[in-house]
Tab-separated table of C-alpha atoms in Angstrom:
chain	number	residue	atom	x	y	z
X	1	UNK	CA	-29.539	-13.577	-21.037
X	2	UNK	CA	-29.207	-11.105	-23.915
X	3	UNK	CA	-27.644	-13.348	-26.522
X	4	UNK	CA	-28.536	-15.348	-29.558
X	5	UNK	CA	-26.520	-18.575	-29.525
X	6	UNK	CA	-25.733	-20.391	-32.753
X	7	UNK	CA	-24.250	-23.868	-33.011
X	8	UNK	CA	-22.043	-25.134	-34.457
X	9	UNK	CA	-19.704	-22.218	-35.131
X	10	UNK	CA	-18.115	-24.041	-38.062
X	11	UNK	CA	-19.471	-26.867	-40.227
X	12	UNK	CA	-18.008	-28.721	-43.177
X	13	UNK	CA	-20.413	-30.969	-45.047
X	14	UNK	CA	-20.462	-33.003	-48.219
X	15	UNK	CA	-23.034	-32.445	-50.917
X	16	UNK	CA	-24.892	-35.639	-49.969
X	17	UNK	CA	-24.950	-34.959	-46.237
X	18	UNK	CA	-27.849	-33.839	-44.082
X	19	UNK	CA	-27.005	-31.425	-41.294
X	20	UNK	CA	-28.779	-28.884	-39.117
X	21	UNK	CA	-27.906	-25.454	-37.783
X	22	UNK	CA	-29.292	-24.474	-34.419
X	23	UNK	CA	-30.197	-21.067	-32.993
X	24	UNK	CA	-31.380	-20.384	-29.458
X	25	UNK	CA	-32.478	-17.298	-27.523
X	26	UNK	CA	-33.955	-16.843	-24.068
X	27	UNK	CA	-34.945	-13.183	-24.280
X	28	UNK	CA	-38.648	-13.862	-24.826
X	29	UNK	CA	-38.373	-12.710	-28.419
X	30	UNK	CA	-41.220	-13.908	-30.634
X	31	UNK	CA	-39.672	-13.221	-34.047
X	32	UNK	CA	-36.677	-15.145	-35.373
X	33	UNK	CA	-34.775	-14.905	-38.627
X	34	UNK	CA	-32.245	-16.710	-40.807
X	35	UNK	CA	-29.801	-14.775	-42.976
X	36	UNK	CA	-27.101	-15.927	-45.374
X	37	UNK	CA	-23.946	-13.895	-45.910
X	38	UNK	CA	-21.371	-14.480	-48.621
X	39	UNK	CA	-17.892	-13.010	-48.290
X	40	UNK	CA	-17.745	-9.215	-48.691
X	41	UNK	CA	-21.528	-9.020	-49.225
X	42	UNK	CA	-24.323	-7.830	-46.920
X	43	UNK	CA	-26.511	-10.387	-45.130
X	44	UNK	CA	-29.441	-11.665	-47.204
X	45	UNK	CA	-32.718	-12.505	-45.526
X	46	UNK	CA	-33.839	-16.109	-45.967
X	47	UNK	CA	-36.716	-16.778	-43.542
X	48	UNK	CA	-38.805	-14.957	-40.940
X	49	UNK	CA	-40.692	-16.701	-38.147
X	50	UNK	CA	-43.236	-14.722	-36.174
X	51	UNK	CA	-44.847	-16.342	-33.139
X	52	UNK	CA	-43.445	-19.716	-34.245
X	53	UNK	CA	-45.059	-19.565	-37.673
X	54	UNK	CA	-43.177	-19.061	-40.918
X	55	UNK	CA	-44.226	-15.647	-42.192
X	56	UNK	CA	-41.643	-14.919	-44.890
X	57	UNK	CA	-39.671	-17.217	-47.210
X	58	UNK	CA	-37.501	-15.159	-49.538
X	59	UNK	CA	-37.714	-17.723	-52.364
X	60	UNK	CA	-35.115	-19.923	-50.721
X	61	UNK	CA	-34.377	-23.297	-52.417
X	62	UNK	CA	-36.021	-26.291	-50.767
X	63	UNK	CA	-32.659	-27.780	-49.823
X	64	UNK	CA	-32.862	-25.293	-46.929
X	65	UNK	CA	-35.675	-26.212	-44.539
X	66	UNK	CA	-36.383	-24.052	-41.479
X	67	UNK	CA	-38.095	-25.246	-38.340
X	68	UNK	CA	-39.233	-23.422	-35.210
X	69	UNK	CA	-40.042	-26.079	-32.558
X	70	UNK	CA	-40.754	-23.475	-29.849
X	71	UNK	CA	-40.392	-19.773	-29.199
X	72	UNK	CA	-36.757	-20.089	-28.097
X	73	UNK	CA	-35.383	-22.353	-30.789
X	74	UNK	CA	-34.877	-22.068	-34.534
X	75	UNK	CA	-33.303	-24.732	-36.717
X	76	UNK	CA	-32.156	-24.727	-40.324
X	77	UNK	CA	-32.050	-28.190	-41.864
X	78	UNK	CA	-29.652	-28.619	-44.757
X	79	UNK	CA	-29.798	-31.325	-47.415
X	80	UNK	CA	-28.082	-31.809	-50.768
X	81	UNK	CA	-26.314	-28.467	-50.646
X	82	UNK	CA	-24.030	-27.152	-53.356
X	83	UNK	CA	-20.568	-25.628	-52.925
X	84	UNK	CA	-22.049	-22.193	-53.713
X	85	UNK	CA	-24.127	-22.512	-50.534
X	86	UNK	CA	-20.931	-22.078	-48.530
X	87	UNK	CA	-21.446	-18.929	-46.478
X	88	UNK	CA	-21.908	-17.497	-43.009
X	89	UNK	CA	-25.415	-18.297	-41.758
X	90	UNK	CA	-26.730	-15.788	-39.259
X	91	UNK	CA	-29.660	-16.131	-36.916
X	92	UNK	CA	-31.390	-13.155	-35.329
X	93	UNK	CA	-34.314	-12.524	-33.020
X	94	UNK	CA	-36.458	-9.558	-32.012
X	95	UNK	CA	-39.259	-8.858	-29.572
X	96	UNK	CA	-41.487	-8.903	-32.594
X	97	UNK	CA	-40.932	-7.819	-36.175
X	98	UNK	CA	-41.224	-4.118	-35.292
X	99	UNK	CA	-38.199	-4.026	-32.996
X	100	UNK	CA	-34.409	-4.059	-33.301
X	101	UNK	CA	-32.804	-7.417	-33.985
X	102	UNK	CA	-30.204	-9.259	-31.906
X	103	UNK	CA	-27.893	-11.327	-34.079
X	104	UNK	CA	-25.886	-14.402	-33.252
X	105	UNK	CA	-22.262	-14.728	-34.312
X	106	UNK	CA	-23.150	-17.139	-37.091
X	107	UNK	CA	-22.281	-20.599	-38.381
X	108	UNK	CA	-19.602	-20.675	-41.057
X	109	UNK	CA	-20.651	-23.415	-43.469
X	110	UNK	CA	-18.387	-24.996	-46.056
X	111	UNK	CA	-19.881	-27.409	-48.589
X	112	UNK	CA	-17.344	-29.718	-50.222
E	1	UNK	CA	-38.881	-1.593	-49.568
E	2	UNK	CA	-37.177	1.788	-49.237
E	3	UNK	CA	-33.798	2.053	-50.964
E	4	UNK	CA	-30.780	3.572	-49.291
E	5	UNK	CA	-27.601	5.225	-50.521
E	6	UNK	CA	-24.491	5.216	-48.350
E	7	UNK	CA	-20.889	6.050	-49.240
E	8	UNK	CA	-18.969	2.786	-49.716
E	9	UNK	CA	-16.170	3.819	-47.358
E	10	UNK	CA	-15.060	6.531	-44.946
E	11	UNK	CA	-12.033	7.196	-42.781
E	12	UNK	CA	-12.003	8.772	-39.354
E	13	UNK	CA	-9.188	9.627	-36.960
E	14	UNK	CA	-9.303	7.946	-33.574
E	15	UNK	CA	-10.906	10.192	-30.963
E	16	UNK	CA	-12.724	12.301	-33.520
E	17	UNK	CA	-16.436	12.202	-34.309
E	18	UNK	CA	-17.493	9.919	-37.165
E	19	UNK	CA	-20.471	11.177	-39.150
E	20	UNK	CA	-22.005	8.548	-41.417
E	21	UNK	CA	-24.628	9.773	-43.885
E	22	UNK	CA	-27.504	7.836	-45.397
E	23	UNK	CA	-29.988	8.836	-48.055
E	24	UNK	CA	-33.408	7.134	-47.850
E	25	UNK	CA	-35.560	9.414	-49.986
E	26	UNK	CA	-38.220	6.740	-50.640
E	27	UNK	CA	-38.844	5.955	-46.979
E	28	UNK	CA	-42.518	5.620	-46.146
E	29	UNK	CA	-44.222	7.488	-43.336
E	30	UNK	CA	-44.344	4.617	-40.877
E	31	UNK	CA	-40.868	3.233	-41.480
E	32	UNK	CA	-38.197	3.713	-38.857
E	33	UNK	CA	-34.550	4.258	-39.745
E	34	UNK	CA	-32.382	1.571	-38.162
E	35	UNK	CA	-28.602	1.546	-37.960
E	36	UNK	CA	-26.577	-1.617	-37.505
E	37	UNK	CA	-22.903	-2.328	-37.762
E	38	UNK	CA	-20.928	-5.455	-38.503
E	39	UNK	CA	-17.421	-5.876	-37.241
E	40	UNK	CA	-15.372	-8.297	-39.325
E	41	UNK	CA	-16.459	-11.944	-38.936
E	42	UNK	CA	-19.110	-11.114	-36.330
E	43	UNK	CA	-22.902	-10.888	-36.509
E	44	UNK	CA	-24.450	-7.459	-37.097
E	45	UNK	CA	-25.019	-5.338	-34.003
E	46	UNK	CA	-27.986	-3.037	-33.462
E	47	UNK	CA	-26.917	0.573	-32.807
E	48	UNK	CA	-29.936	2.873	-32.793
E	49	UNK	CA	-33.202	3.632	-34.543
E	50	UNK	CA	-35.570	6.566	-34.950
E	51	UNK	CA	-38.721	7.735	-36.701
E	52	UNK	CA	-38.732	11.540	-36.813
E	53	UNK	CA	-36.890	12.921	-33.832
E	54	UNK	CA	-33.197	12.817	-33.183
E	55	UNK	CA	-32.160	9.977	-30.909
E	56	UNK	CA	-29.173	9.347	-28.652
E	57	UNK	CA	-28.029	6.312	-26.724
E	58	UNK	CA	-24.797	5.140	-25.162
E	59	UNK	CA	-23.363	4.144	-28.534
E	60	UNK	CA	-24.335	6.890	-30.939
E	61	UNK	CA	-26.609	9.749	-31.966
E	62	UNK	CA	-29.010	9.688	-34.885
E	63	UNK	CA	-29.969	12.860	-36.716
E	64	UNK	CA	-32.955	12.579	-39.085
E	65	UNK	CA	-33.774	15.446	-41.435
E	66	UNK	CA	-37.174	17.049	-41.129
E	67	UNK	CA	-38.317	15.621	-44.476
E	68	UNK	CA	-37.007	12.186	-43.349
E	69	UNK	CA	-35.191	11.690	-46.629
E	70	UNK	CA	-31.793	11.345	-45.029
E	71	UNK	CA	-30.111	10.686	-41.711
E	72	UNK	CA	-26.679	10.816	-40.121
E	73	UNK	CA	-25.246	8.446	-37.562
E	74	UNK	CA	-22.750	10.112	-35.250
E	75	UNK	CA	-20.159	8.222	-33.232
E	76	UNK	CA	-18.934	11.021	-30.954
E	77	UNK	CA	-15.430	9.712	-30.165
E	78	UNK	CA	-14.472	6.966	-32.585
E	79	UNK	CA	-12.109	4.240	-31.420
E	80	UNK	CA	-10.272	1.543	-33.368
E	81	UNK	CA	-12.962	-0.913	-32.238
E	82	UNK	CA	-15.548	1.097	-34.182
E	83	UNK	CA	-13.985	-0.040	-37.472
E	84	UNK	CA	-16.885	-1.896	-39.120
E	85	UNK	CA	-19.425	-1.833	-41.918
E	86	UNK	CA	-22.332	0.417	-40.953
E	87	UNK	CA	-25.777	-0.240	-42.400
E	88	UNK	CA	-28.669	2.201	-42.564
E	89	UNK	CA	-31.960	0.300	-42.985
E	90	UNK	CA	-35.521	1.616	-43.173
E	91	UNK	CA	-37.833	-0.932	-41.575
E	92	UNK	CA	-41.364	-1.209	-40.382
E	93	UNK	CA	-44.687	-0.562	-42.012
E	94	UNK	CA	-46.465	-3.321	-43.881
E	95	UNK	CA	-43.466	-5.573	-44.373
E	96	UNK	CA	-41.349	-5.881	-41.260
E	97	UNK	CA	-38.157	-7.365	-42.533
E	98	UNK	CA	-34.632	-6.039	-42.239
E	99	UNK	CA	-33.049	-5.822	-45.680
E	100	UNK	CA	-29.367	-4.900	-45.719
E	101	UNK	CA	-27.877	-2.637	-48.385
E	102	UNK	CA	-24.181	-2.404	-49.113
E	103	UNK	CA	-23.372	-0.147	-46.127
E	104	UNK	CA	-20.371	2.061	-45.364
E	105	UNK	CA	-17.022	0.616	-44.331
E	106	UNK	CA	-15.754	2.953	-41.605
E	107	UNK	CA	-12.023	2.691	-40.996
E	108	UNK	CA	-10.874	4.386	-37.801
E	109	UNK	CA	-7.227	5.324	-38.112
E	110	UNK	CA	-4.805	5.620	-35.142
């Protein structure tokens, strides 16, 4: 298995909702990442997990809460989002932080 | 983090070689140069990376200048499916995190 799987592919949520994005890989990668991408912009790094521990938080608002329950799974919990948080959310993984990343196809999030 | 400069857009005729330049004059000695591409509405895709020597794989070749201040990604026979935004990203060293710049939009023309 050489893929990073993200679910759901599309999500529409209200500003008072709580939802979660899921990312899964079975390549034995020990580093996992969340990125946010707005239309016509490059991906922006949000969080880095290395060996299941949060190693980098790029000053992301607390309404985004990452979780890494095990080495294969990465979640992004969403609460009280704003319409400007609408974006493509990308997950990636790598053998560790020194190696090339494999990206998932993303979750397209719309906040209404 | 090292900064990069890439042309915002380039055109290439189908079947011809596409040569995408990148300037990374502030790259540190232990940073690799990574190239990724992103086809519209998909996640970025790893292409190739290198430190000092030129590298080649099934997708592309990477030429790094001797002073490591610039590099060129070569797609030897571009196809329409190679139309994408191409990102050159120094990574490694003390802070291992992939930071995307604005990239080059390569349009392969029939």
